[in-house]
PDB file of C-alpha atoms in Angstrom:
ATOM      1  CA  UNK A   9      -0.219  -0.273  -0.313  1.00 77.00           C
ATOM      2  CA  UNK A  10       1.306   3.859  -0.355  1.00 77.00           C
ATOM      3  CA  UNK A  11       0.612   5.497   2.233  1.00 77.00           C
ATOM      4  CA  UNK A  12       1.885   9.147   0.918  1.00 83.00           C
ATOM      5  CA  UNK A  13       2.043  11.271  -2.417  1.00 86.00           C
ATOM      6  CA  UNK A  14       5.009  10.836  -4.685  1.00 88.00           C
ATOM      7  CA  UNK A  15       7.078  13.980  -5.380  1.00 93.00           C
ATOM      8  CA  UNK A  16       9.209  13.362  -8.502  1.00 93.00           C
ATOM      9  CA  UNK A  17      12.429  15.997  -7.974  1.00 96.00           C
ATOM     10  CA  UNK A  18      14.574  16.395 -11.152  1.00 96.00           C
ATOM     11  CA  UNK A  19      18.139  15.533 -10.720  1.00 96.00           C
ATOM     12  CA  UNK A  20      20.313  18.613 -10.292  1.00 97.00           C
ATOM     13  CA  UNK A  21      22.398  19.289 -13.811  1.00 93.00           C
ATOM     14  CA  UNK A  22      25.365  19.432 -13.482  1.00 92.00           C
ATOM     15  CA  UNK A  23      25.538  17.366 -10.091  1.00 96.00           C
ATOM     16  CA  UNK A  24      27.233  18.056  -6.858  1.00 96.00           C
ATOM     17  CA  UNK A  25      30.847  16.921  -6.898  1.00 95.00           C
ATOM     18  CA  UNK A  26      33.329  17.017  -3.606  1.00 95.00           C
ATOM     19  CA  UNK A  27      34.859  19.746  -4.889  1.00 94.00           C
ATOM     20  CA  UNK A  28      32.420  22.203  -5.639  1.00 96.00           C
ATOM     21  CA  UNK A  29      32.072  25.783  -2.638  1.00 97.00           C
ATOM     22  CA  UNK A  30      28.881  26.706  -1.861  1.00 98.00           C
ATOM     23  CA  UNK A  31      27.244  29.386  -0.457  1.00 98.00           C
ATOM     24  CA  UNK A  32      24.113  29.627   1.345  1.00 98.00           C
ATOM     25  CA  UNK A  33      21.693  32.183   2.507  1.00 98.00           C
ATOM     26  CA  UNK A  34      18.433  32.531   4.093  1.00 96.00           C
ATOM     27  CA  UNK A  35      15.775  31.579   6.564  1.00 91.00           C
ATOM     28  CA  UNK A  36      16.896  29.224   9.735  1.00 84.00           C
ATOM     29  CA  UNK A  37      16.474  26.033   7.224  1.00 82.00           C
ATOM     30  CA  UNK A  38      19.357  27.204   5.769  1.00 88.00           C
ATOM     31  CA  UNK A  39      21.557  26.144   8.946  1.00 90.00           C
ATOM     32  CA  UNK A  40      19.785  22.840   8.579  1.00 90.00           C
ATOM     33  CA  UNK A  41      21.662  22.271   4.694  1.00 93.00           C
ATOM     34  CA  UNK A  42      24.715  24.061   6.016  1.00 95.00           C
ATOM     35  CA  UNK A  43      25.526  21.756   9.099  1.00 95.00           C
ATOM     36  CA  UNK A  44      25.355  18.659   6.995  1.00 96.00           C
ATOM     37  CA  UNK A  45      27.358  20.050   4.542  1.00 96.00           C
ATOM     38  CA  UNK A  46      29.929  21.421   6.712  1.00 95.00           C
ATOM     39  CA  UNK A  47      29.544  17.945   8.551  1.00 95.00           C
ATOM     40  CA  UNK A  48      30.434  15.874   5.727  1.00 96.00           C
ATOM     41  CA  UNK A  49      33.551  18.100   4.778  1.00 96.00           C
ATOM     42  CA  UNK A  50      32.290  20.398   1.960  1.00 96.00           C
ATOM     43  CA  UNK A  51      33.080  23.750   1.300  1.00 96.00           C
ATOM     44  CA  UNK A  52      30.517  26.103   2.621  1.00 97.00           C
ATOM     45  CA  UNK A  53      30.255  29.612   3.532  1.00 97.00           C
ATOM     46  CA  UNK A  54      27.054  29.845   5.667  1.00 97.00           C
ATOM     47  CA  UNK A  55      24.911  33.174   6.194  1.00 97.00           C
ATOM     48  CA  UNK A  56      27.005  35.822   6.154  1.00 97.00           C
ATOM     49  CA  UNK A  57      24.684  38.401   6.980  1.00 97.00           C
ATOM     50  CA  UNK A  58      23.167  35.738   9.798  1.00 96.00           C
ATOM     51  CA  UNK A  59      20.190  34.152   9.436  1.00 95.00           C
ATOM     52  CA  UNK A  60      17.693  36.170   6.748  1.00 96.00           C
ATOM     53  CA  UNK A  61      14.009  35.733   5.857  1.00 94.00           C
ATOM     54  CA  UNK A  62      12.845  37.599   3.195  1.00 96.00           C
ATOM     55  CA  UNK A  63      14.083  37.823   0.037  1.00 97.00           C
ATOM     56  CA  UNK A  64      14.417  41.410  -0.306  1.00 97.00           C
ATOM     57  CA  UNK A  65      16.627  41.245   2.586  1.00 97.00           C
ATOM     58  CA  UNK A  66      18.820  38.167   0.903  1.00 98.00           C
ATOM     59  CA  UNK A  67      19.337  40.310  -2.368  1.00 98.00           C
ATOM     60  CA  UNK A  68      20.648  43.238  -0.817  1.00 97.00           C
ATOM     61  CA  UNK A  69      22.957  41.188   1.027  1.00 98.00           C
ATOM     62  CA  UNK A  70      24.562  39.284  -1.993  1.00 98.00           C
ATOM     63  CA  UNK A  71      24.580  42.333  -4.403  1.00 98.00           C
ATOM     64  CA  UNK A  72      26.721  43.643  -0.954  1.00 98.00           C
ATOM     65  CA  UNK A  73      28.874  40.457  -1.309  1.00 98.00           C
ATOM     66  CA  UNK A  74      29.263  41.729  -5.410  1.00 98.00           C
ATOM     67  CA  UNK A  75      29.832  44.930  -4.515  1.00 97.00           C
ATOM     68  CA  UNK A  76      32.329  43.831  -1.450  1.00 96.00           C
ATOM     69  CA  UNK A  77      31.679  47.838  -0.098  1.00 95.00           C
ATOM     70  CA  UNK A  78      32.975  47.291   3.705  1.00 97.00           C
ATOM     71  CA  UNK A  79      30.566  49.117   6.471  1.00 97.00           C
ATOM     72  CA  UNK A  80      31.350  51.801   8.890  1.00 96.00           C
ATOM     73  CA  UNK A  81      30.193  53.392  11.512  1.00 95.00           C
ATOM     74  CA  UNK A  82      27.197  55.173   9.856  1.00 95.00           C
ATOM     75  CA  UNK A  83      25.835  51.532   9.140  1.00 96.00           C
ATOM     76  CA  UNK A  84      25.878  50.657  13.112  1.00 97.00           C
ATOM     77  CA  UNK A  85      22.286  52.512  15.405  1.00 96.00           C
ATOM     78  CA  UNK A  86      23.054  52.096  19.262  1.00 97.00           C
ATOM     79  CA  UNK A  87      19.964  50.142  21.033  1.00 96.00           C
ATOM     80  CA  UNK A  88      19.724  47.608  24.316  1.00 93.00           C
ATOM     81  CA  UNK A  89      23.045  48.660  25.188  1.00 96.00           C
ATOM     82  CA  UNK A  90      24.558  47.704  21.691  1.00 97.00           C
ATOM     83  CA  UNK A  91      25.202  48.571  18.769  1.00 98.00           C
ATOM     84  CA  UNK A  92      23.846  46.870  15.814  1.00 97.00           C
ATOM     85  CA  UNK A  93      23.403  46.627  12.035  1.00 97.00           C
ATOM     86  CA  UNK A  94      19.405  47.340  10.250  1.00 97.00           C
ATOM     87  CA  UNK A  95      21.274  44.685   7.741  1.00 97.00           C
ATOM     88  CA  UNK A  96      22.310  41.930  10.275  1.00 97.00           C
ATOM     89  CA  UNK A  97      21.663  39.267  12.421  1.00 95.00           C
ATOM     90  CA  UNK A  98      22.279  40.144  16.064  1.00 95.00           C
ATOM     91  CA  UNK A  99      25.219  37.597  16.254  1.00 95.00           C
ATOM     92  CA  UNK A 100      26.770  40.654  14.593  1.00 97.00           C
ATOM     93  CA  UNK A 101      25.918  43.033  17.686  1.00 97.00           C
ATOM     94  CA  UNK A 102      28.475  43.858  20.082  1.00 97.00           C
ATOM     95  CA  UNK A 103      29.013  45.924  22.713  1.00 97.00           C
ATOM     96  CA  UNK A 104      31.834  47.489  21.285  1.00 97.00           C
ATOM     97  CA  UNK A 105      31.380  49.787  18.109  1.00 96.00           C
ATOM     98  CA  UNK A 106      34.696  48.901  16.050  1.00 97.00           C
ATOM     99  CA  UNK A 107      34.215  44.852  17.331  1.00 97.00           C
ATOM    100  CA  UNK A 108      30.687  45.119  15.839  1.00 97.00           C
ATOM    101  CA  UNK A 109      31.977  46.081  12.252  1.00 97.00           C
ATOM    102  CA  UNK A 110      35.185  44.045  12.326  1.00 98.00           C
ATOM    103  CA  UNK A 111      33.410  40.744  12.706  1.00 97.00           C
ATOM    104  CA  UNK A 112      31.024  42.058   9.891  1.00 98.00           C
ATOM    105  CA  UNK A 113      33.590  43.345   7.224  1.00 98.00           C
ATOM    106  CA  UNK A 114      35.946  39.936   7.898  1.00 98.00           C
ATOM    107  CA  UNK A 115      32.722  38.153   7.351  1.00 98.00           C
ATOM    108  CA  UNK A 116      31.917  40.124   4.098  1.00 98.00           C
ATOM    109  CA  UNK A 117      35.090  39.553   2.778  1.00 98.00           C
ATOM    110  CA  UNK A 118      34.477  36.229   3.468  1.00 98.00           C
ATOM    111  CA  UNK A 119      31.001  36.023   1.730  1.00 98.00           C
ATOM    112  CA  UNK A 120      32.773  38.280  -1.768  1.00 98.00           C
ATOM    113  CA  UNK A 121      35.033  35.354  -2.183  1.00 98.00           C
ATOM    114  CA  UNK A 122      32.748  33.409  -1.740  1.00 98.00           C
ATOM    115  CA  UNK A 123      30.069  34.342  -4.614  1.00 98.00           C
ATOM    116  CA  UNK A 124      32.828  34.728  -6.881  1.00 98.00           C
ATOM    117  CA  UNK A 125      34.029  30.513  -5.937  1.00 98.00           C
ATOM    118  CA  UNK A 126      30.914  29.411  -5.278  1.00 98.00           C
ATOM    119  CA  UNK A 127      29.676  25.953  -7.919  1.00 98.00           C
ATOM    120  CA  UNK A 128      26.771  26.636  -5.999  1.00 98.00           C
ATOM    121  CA  UNK A 129      24.353  28.870  -4.203  1.00 98.00           C
ATOM    122  CA  UNK A 130      21.430  28.020  -1.977  1.00 98.00           C
ATOM    123  CA  UNK A 131      18.988  30.155  -1.515  1.00 98.00           C
ATOM    124  CA  UNK A 132      16.319  29.680   1.096  1.00 97.00           C
ATOM    125  CA  UNK A 133      13.467  32.167   1.040  1.00 97.00           C
ATOM    126  CA  UNK A 134      11.286  32.348   4.067  1.00 96.00           C
ATOM    127  CA  UNK A 135       8.701  34.924   4.558  1.00 97.00           C
ATOM    128  CA  UNK A 136       7.470  38.022   1.714  1.00 98.00           C
ATOM    129  CA  UNK A 137       6.876  40.013   4.579  1.00 97.00           C
ATOM    130  CA  UNK A 138       9.356  42.954   4.986  1.00 97.00           C
ATOM    131  CA  UNK A 139       9.229  45.318   7.638  1.00 97.00           C
ATOM    132  CA  UNK A 140      10.391  49.026   6.819  1.00 98.00           C
ATOM    133  CA  UNK A 141      11.532  51.963   9.148  1.00 97.00           C
ATOM    134  CA  UNK A 142       8.882  54.330   9.601  1.00 97.00           C
ATOM    135  CA  UNK A 143      11.180  57.023   9.668  1.00 95.00           C
ATOM    136  CA  UNK A 144      13.275  56.911   6.384  1.00 96.00           C
ATOM    137  CA  UNK A 145      11.241  53.855   4.692  1.00 97.00           C
ATOM    138  CA  UNK A 146      14.492  51.347   5.409  1.00 96.00           C
ATOM    139  CA  UNK A 147      14.431  47.740   4.905  1.00 97.00           C
ATOM    140  CA  UNK A 148      15.521  46.330   7.409  1.00 97.00           C
ATOM    141  CA  UNK A 149      16.563  42.013   8.086  1.00 96.00           C
ATOM    142  CA  UNK A 150      16.172  42.356  11.901  1.00 95.00           C
ATOM    143  CA  UNK A 151      14.364  44.601  14.217  1.00 94.00           C
ATOM    144  CA  UNK A 152      16.616  43.868  17.517  1.00 96.00           C
ATOM    145  CA  UNK A 153      13.988  43.961  19.739  1.00 94.00           C
ATOM    146  CA  UNK A 154      13.094  47.965  18.593  1.00 95.00           C
ATOM    147  CA  UNK A 155       9.495  49.058  19.609  1.00 96.00           C
ATOM    148  CA  UNK A 156       7.150  47.886  16.939  1.00 94.00           C
ATOM    149  CA  UNK A 157       6.172  51.317  16.434  1.00 96.00           C
ATOM    150  CA  UNK A 158       9.504  52.094  14.671  1.00 97.00           C
ATOM    151  CA  UNK A 159       8.194  49.611  11.276  1.00 97.00           C
ATOM    152  CA  UNK A 160       5.982  49.219   8.669  1.00 97.00           C
ATOM    153  CA  UNK A 161       4.997  45.571   7.522  1.00 97.00           C
ATOM    154  CA  UNK A 162       4.211  44.826   4.380  1.00 97.00           C
ATOM    155  CA  UNK A 163       3.903  42.164   2.099  1.00 98.00           C
ATOM    156  CA  UNK A 164       5.971  42.631  -1.314  1.00 98.00           C
ATOM    157  CA  UNK A 165       4.372  41.880  -4.376  1.00 98.00           C
ATOM    158  CA  UNK A 166       5.446  39.223  -5.890  1.00 98.00           C
ATOM    159  CA  UNK A 167       6.439  40.941  -9.510  1.00 98.00           C
ATOM    160  CA  UNK A 168       9.001  43.020  -7.554  1.00 98.00           C
ATOM    161  CA  UNK A 169      10.149  40.152  -5.845  1.00 98.00           C
ATOM    162  CA  UNK A 170      11.477  38.477  -9.198  1.00 98.00           C
ATOM    163  CA  UNK A 171      12.585  41.294  -9.791  1.00 98.00           C
ATOM    164  CA  UNK A 172      14.884  42.172  -7.390  1.00 98.00           C
ATOM    165  CA  UNK A 173      15.844  38.508  -7.109  1.00 98.00           C
ATOM    166  CA  UNK A 174      16.333  38.593 -10.964  1.00 98.00           C
ATOM    167  CA  UNK A 175      18.904  41.483 -10.911  1.00 98.00           C
ATOM    168  CA  UNK A 176      20.981  39.721  -8.553  1.00 98.00           C
ATOM    169  CA  UNK A 177      21.370  36.179 -10.121  1.00 98.00           C
ATOM    170  CA  UNK A 178      22.745  38.919 -13.363  1.00 98.00           C
ATOM    171  CA  UNK A 179      25.063  41.007 -10.620  1.00 98.00           C
ATOM    172  CA  UNK A 180      26.786  37.765  -9.652  1.00 98.00           C
ATOM    173  CA  UNK A 181      26.614  36.000 -12.623  1.00 98.00           C
ATOM    174  CA  UNK A 182      28.506  38.818 -13.997  1.00 98.00           C
ATOM    175  CA  UNK A 183      31.584  37.927 -11.582  1.00 98.00           C
ATOM    176  CA  UNK A 184      31.082  34.123 -11.609  1.00 98.00           C
ATOM    177  CA  UNK A 185      30.033  32.816 -15.080  1.00 97.00           C
ATOM    178  CA  UNK A 186      29.819  29.053 -13.264  1.00 96.00           C
ATOM    179  CA  UNK A 187      27.179  29.532 -10.838  1.00 98.00           C
ATOM    180  CA  UNK A 188      23.813  27.570  -9.980  1.00 98.00           C
ATOM    181  CA  UNK A 189      21.525  29.186  -8.473  1.00 98.00           C
ATOM    182  CA  UNK A 190      19.260  26.531  -5.652  1.00 98.00           C
ATOM    183  CA  UNK A 191      16.717  27.904  -4.408  1.00 98.00           C
ATOM    184  CA  UNK A 192      14.184  26.517  -1.264  1.00 97.00           C
ATOM    185  CA  UNK A 193      11.316  27.574   0.082  1.00 97.00           C
ATOM    186  CA  UNK A 194      11.357  26.865   4.041  1.00 96.00           C
ATOM    187  CA  UNK A 195       8.748  24.995   5.455  1.00 95.00           C
ATOM    188  CA  UNK A 196       9.302  26.694   8.344  1.00 94.00           C
ATOM    189  CA  UNK A 197       5.436  27.826   9.128  1.00 93.00           C
ATOM    190  CA  UNK A 198       5.742  31.542  10.044  1.00 93.00           C
ATOM    191  CA  UNK A 199       2.553  31.341  12.367  1.00 91.00           C
ATOM    192  CA  UNK A 200       2.465  35.194  14.050  1.00 90.00           C
ATOM    193  CA  UNK A 201       1.595  36.205  10.913  1.00 92.00           C
ATOM    194  CA  UNK A 202      -1.322  34.252  10.517  1.00 94.00           C
ATOM    195  CA  UNK A 203      -1.766  31.060   9.041  1.00 95.00           C
ATOM    196  CA  UNK A 204      -3.484  32.741   5.997  1.00 96.00           C
ATOM    197  CA  UNK A 205      -1.023  35.683   5.852  1.00 96.00           C
ATOM    198  CA  UNK A 206       1.383  32.695   5.853  1.00 96.00           C
ATOM    199  CA  UNK A 207      -0.259  31.147   2.943  1.00 96.00           C
ATOM    200  CA  UNK A 208      -0.262  34.124   1.214  1.00 97.00           C
ATOM    201  CA  UNK A 209       3.641  35.001   1.714  1.00 97.00           C
ATOM    202  CA  UNK A 210       4.695  31.127   0.884  1.00 97.00           C
ATOM    203  CA  UNK A 211       2.512  31.654  -2.984  1.00 98.00           C
ATOM    204  CA  UNK A 212       4.178  34.750  -3.692  1.00 98.00           C
ATOM    205  CA  UNK A 213       7.612  33.319  -2.408  1.00 98.00           C
ATOM    206  CA  UNK A 214       7.014  30.297  -4.394  1.00 98.00           C
ATOM    207  CA  UNK A 215       5.582  32.053  -7.586  1.00 98.00           C
ATOM    208  CA  UNK A 216       8.287  33.893  -7.905  1.00 98.00           C
ATOM    209  CA  UNK A 217      11.103  31.576  -7.651  1.00 98.00           C
ATOM    210  CA  UNK A 218       8.795  29.479 -10.306  1.00 98.00           C
ATOM    211  CA  UNK A 219       9.522  32.706 -12.889  1.00 98.00           C
ATOM    212  CA  UNK A 220      13.231  32.714 -12.077  1.00 98.00           C
ATOM    213  CA  UNK A 221      13.540  28.876 -13.070  1.00 97.00           C
ATOM    214  CA  UNK A 222      11.307  29.851 -16.153  1.00 97.00           C
ATOM    215  CA  UNK A 223      13.586  32.896 -17.092  1.00 97.00           C
ATOM    216  CA  UNK A 224      17.330  31.073 -15.865  1.00 97.00           C
ATOM    217  CA  UNK A 225      18.966  27.823 -17.075  1.00 95.00           C
ATOM    218  CA  UNK A 226      21.059  28.716 -13.963  1.00 97.00           C
ATOM    219  CA  UNK A 227      18.624  28.400 -11.619  1.00 98.00           C
ATOM    220  CA  UNK A 228      17.252  25.241 -10.285  1.00 98.00           C
ATOM    221  CA  UNK A 229      14.964  24.594  -7.370  1.00 98.00           C
ATOM    222  CA  UNK A 230      14.392  22.069  -4.617  1.00 97.00           C
ATOM    223  CA  UNK A 231      11.087  21.274  -3.168  1.00 97.00           C
ATOM    224  CA  UNK A 232      11.521  21.497   0.606  1.00 97.00           C
ATOM    225  CA  UNK A 233       8.610  22.771   0.944  1.00 97.00           C
ATOM    226  CA  UNK A 234       6.812  21.230  -0.742  1.00 97.00           C
ATOM    227  CA  UNK A 235       8.575  17.423   1.001  1.00 97.00           C
ATOM    228  CA  UNK A 236       7.486  18.458   4.599  1.00 96.00           C
ATOM    229  CA  UNK A 237       3.945  20.084   3.552  1.00 95.00           C
ATOM    230  CA  UNK A 238       2.479  17.630   0.734  1.00 95.00           C
ATOM    231  CA  UNK A 239       4.815  14.479   1.786  1.00 95.00           C
ATOM    232  CA  UNK A 240       4.984  13.947   5.255  1.00 94.00           C
ATOM    233  CA  UNK A 241       2.142  16.169   5.722  1.00 92.00           C
ATOM    234  CA  UNK A 242       2.045  15.693   9.776  1.00 92.00           C
ATOM    235  CA  UNK A 243       2.551  17.476  13.023  1.00 92.00           C
ATOM    236  CA  UNK A 244       5.138  14.792  14.648  1.00 94.00           C
ATOM    237  CA  UNK A 245       6.711  15.907  12.035  1.00 94.00           C
ATOM    238  CA  UNK A 246       6.788  19.604  13.925  1.00 94.00           C
ATOM    239  CA  UNK A 247       8.597  20.917  16.924  1.00 94.00           C
ATOM    240  CA  UNK A 248       6.718  21.646  20.367  1.00 94.00           C
ATOM    241  CA  UNK A 249       5.513  25.214  18.739  1.00 93.00           C
ATOM    242  CA  UNK A 250       4.072  23.906  15.575  1.00 92.00           C
ATOM    243  CA  UNK A 251       5.887  25.474  12.905  1.00 93.00           C
ATOM    244  CA  UNK A 252       9.370  24.022  13.097  1.00 93.00           C
ATOM    245  CA  UNK A 253      10.390  21.040  10.918  1.00 94.00           C
ATOM    246  CA  UNK A 254      12.053  18.351  13.436  1.00 95.00           C
ATOM    247  CA  UNK A 255      15.041  16.659  13.213  1.00 94.00           C
ATOM    248  CA  UNK A 256      13.240  13.355  11.224  1.00 95.00           C
ATOM    249  CA  UNK A 257      11.356  15.964   8.833  1.00 95.00           C
ATOM    250  CA  UNK A 258      15.077  18.108   8.424  1.00 95.00           C
ATOM    251  CA  UNK A 259      16.974  14.627   7.650  1.00 95.00           C
ATOM    252  CA  UNK A 260      14.001  13.342   5.188  1.00 96.00           C
ATOM    253  CA  UNK A 261      14.644  16.544   2.751  1.00 96.00           C
ATOM    254  CA  UNK A 262      18.429  16.357   3.711  1.00 96.00           C
ATOM    255  CA  UNK A 263      18.174  12.662   2.164  1.00 96.00           C
ATOM    256  CA  UNK A 264      16.304  13.782  -0.456  1.00 97.00           C
ATOM    257  CA  UNK A 265      18.729  16.746  -1.349  1.00 97.00           C
ATOM    258  CA  UNK A 266      21.124  14.484  -1.474  1.00 97.00           C
ATOM    259  CA  UNK A 267      19.583  12.051  -3.672  1.00 97.00           C
ATOM    260  CA  UNK A 268      18.424  14.931  -6.033  1.00 97.00           C
ATOM    261  CA  UNK A 269      21.363  16.776  -6.208  1.00 97.00           C
ATOM    262  CA  UNK A 270      24.775  14.619  -5.597  1.00 96.00           C
ATOM    263  CA  UNK A 271      26.680  12.765  -8.072  1.00 94.00           C
ATOM    264  CA  UNK A 272      26.734   8.932  -7.531  1.00 93.00           C
ATOM    265  CA  UNK A 273      30.509   9.029  -6.287  1.00 94.00           C
ATOM    266  CA  UNK A 274      29.728  11.748  -3.806  1.00 96.00           C
ATOM    267  CA  UNK A 275      26.879  10.311  -2.077  1.00 96.00           C
ATOM    268  CA  UNK A 276      29.819   7.419  -1.736  1.00 95.00           C
ATOM    269  CA  UNK A 277      32.816   9.247  -0.552  1.00 96.00           C
ATOM    270  CA  UNK A 278      30.086  11.341   1.238  1.00 96.00           C
ATOM    271  CA  UNK A 279      29.535   8.005   3.632  1.00 96.00           C
ATOM    272  CA  UNK A 280      33.277   7.176   4.306  1.00 96.00           C
ATOM    273  CA  UNK A 281      33.197  10.898   5.757  1.00 96.00           C
ATOM    274  CA  UNK A 282      30.371  10.727   8.095  1.00 95.00           C
ATOM    275  CA  UNK A 283      31.999   7.779   9.728  1.00 95.00           C
ATOM    276  CA  UNK A 284      35.285   9.527  10.511  1.00 95.00           C
ATOM    277  CA  UNK A 285      33.290  13.322  11.749  1.00 95.00           C
ATOM    278  CA  UNK A 286      31.228  10.521  13.790  1.00 94.00           C
ATOM    279  CA  UNK A 287      34.144   8.856  14.924  1.00 92.00           C
ATOM    280  CA  UNK A 288      35.478  12.634  16.330  1.00 92.00           C
ATOM    281  CA  UNK A 289      32.087  13.263  18.300  1.00 90.00           C
ATOM    282  CA  UNK A 290      32.599  10.041  20.397  1.00 87.00           C
ATOM    283  CA  UNK A 291      33.111  10.542  23.957  1.00 87.00           C
ATOM    284  CA  UNK A 292      34.353   7.432  25.699  1.00 84.00           C
ATOM    285  CA  UNK A 293      34.221   6.528  29.152  1.00 87.00           C
ATOM    286  CA  UNK A 294      37.770   5.103  29.463  1.00 86.00           C
ATOM    287  CA  UNK A 295      39.943   6.626  26.853  1.00 84.00           C
ATOM    288  CA  UNK A 296      43.452   4.561  27.898  1.00 87.00           C
ATOM    289  CA  UNK A 297      41.533   1.452  27.829  1.00 92.00           C
ATOM    290  CA  UNK A 298      43.063  -1.090  24.710  1.00 90.00           C
ATOM    291  CA  UNK A 299      39.776  -1.312  22.789  1.00 90.00           C
ATOM    292  CA  UNK A 300      39.434   2.529  22.711  1.00 90.00           C
ATOM    293  CA  UNK A 301      43.196   2.916  21.544  1.00 92.00           C
ATOM    294  CA  UNK A 302      42.540   0.424  18.811  1.00 92.00           C
ATOM    295  CA  UNK A 303      39.380   2.200  17.556  1.00 92.00           C
ATOM    296  CA  UNK A 304      41.448   5.594  17.396  1.00 91.00           C
ATOM    297  CA  UNK A 305      44.227   3.952  15.601  1.00 93.00           C
ATOM    298  CA  UNK A 306      41.988   2.756  12.993  1.00 93.00           C
ATOM    299  CA  UNK A 307      40.384   5.858  12.768  1.00 93.00           C
ATOM    300  CA  UNK A 308      43.677   7.017  11.980  1.00 93.00           C
ATOM    301  CA  UNK A 309      44.204   4.903   9.413  1.00 94.00           C
ATOM    302  CA  UNK A 310      40.692   5.511   7.884  1.00 94.00           C
ATOM    303  CA  UNK A 311      41.872   9.404   7.357  1.00 95.00           C
ATOM    304  CA  UNK A 312      45.039   8.749   6.169  1.00 94.00           C
ATOM    305  CA  UNK A 313      43.697   6.046   3.365  1.00 96.00           C
ATOM    306  CA  UNK A 314      41.109   9.212   2.361  1.00 95.00           C
ATOM    307  CA  UNK A 315      43.740  11.593   2.030  1.00 95.00           C
ATOM    308  CA  UNK A 316      45.501   9.305  -0.046  1.00 95.00           C
ATOM    309  CA  UNK A 317      42.864   8.706  -1.828  1.00 95.00           C
ATOM    310  CA  UNK A 318      41.251  12.716  -2.170  1.00 95.00           C
ATOM    311  CA  UNK A 319      43.941  14.487  -0.846  1.00 95.00           C
ATOM    312  CA  UNK A 320      41.339  18.030  -1.485  1.00 93.00           C
ATOM    313  CA  UNK A 321      39.372  16.736   2.074  1.00 95.00           C
ATOM    314  CA  UNK A 322      39.869  19.143   4.927  1.00 93.00           C
ATOM    315  CA  UNK A 323      40.529  16.396   7.487  1.00 94.00           C
ATOM    316  CA  UNK A 324      43.095  18.223   9.476  1.00 92.00           C
ATOM    317  CA  UNK A 325      40.914  18.944  12.609  1.00 93.00           C
ATOM    318  CA  UNK A 326      39.895  15.229  12.735  1.00 93.00           C
ATOM    319  CA  UNK A 327      43.645  13.479  11.899  1.00 92.00           C
ATOM    320  CA  UNK A 328      44.790  15.983  14.767  1.00 92.00           C
ATOM    321  CA  UNK A 329      42.442  14.955  17.063  1.00 91.00           C
ATOM    322  CA  UNK A 330      42.660  10.802  16.484  1.00 91.00           C
ATOM    323  CA  UNK A 331      46.818  11.096  16.763  1.00 88.00           C
ATOM    324  CA  UNK A 332      46.194  13.162  20.392  1.00 87.00           C
ATOM    325  CA  UNK A 333      44.400  10.775  21.340  1.00 85.00           C
ATOM    326  CA  UNK A 334      46.918   7.667  20.979  1.00 80.00           C
TER     327      UNK A 334
END
């Protein structure tokens, strides 16, 4: 018997190889994909501005990576005893103005390199709602717990979303002609907007992204949203807030992503690398036993074999750990 709908996901062309670099940007769902890519030792630059939910903030950030224009004191404001940026997540906020600028520009430098060398840019959009400062009509990426009356909330038009992202795609291709864009829509429900408003928001994102796919041969859509909403379709795959997909859901989406986007050789190597990264996380009660020492020697030998076969892998941290424990 069949208990779920079937979703045939077109394969990504060209498929991902281990030497390919990734730049990921967007909502908190981006973090789940980024963490798994990192665990498998892909070269990843993830959310250089921090978590971003709406397409305008994503577009503005990507355009900044292309221009490389650094941030200065005029880009900061002081609130709640911290220096903050309207374009950044709170992880860039700091007690020191200089330290905040330093961390923003360090991340910008990394992102400017990544946008020019990434084979794949994964963009995850979460909401079509955009907040603007009433004072100067400036779009903001994070409200930093500022008073609600400072902002006006607007639902972006589908055509505007498409227009902004299309221009960004063209800007990036001008500095990286080999790039492929992988768009996803986050399955996280923005229930604070209301169920109906959330669905309107997701619908606009979906329509805009599919229009981009139709207009650009270098744009691919991966259906993370549909995998959770239409295939899993059950609250047991959500966290206790009924809004965020839980581990089972995100792992299911990851497995489908690997099947659709990774080459056969890449998938095989991923299994071998995962054995090493999992082994490094193991914390024994009795590390000096003969059995554990044997385990460490076997892991160290596996690392050596992998590096002999695939010298491009970055396993320096794992090699150092196993050798230090022997």
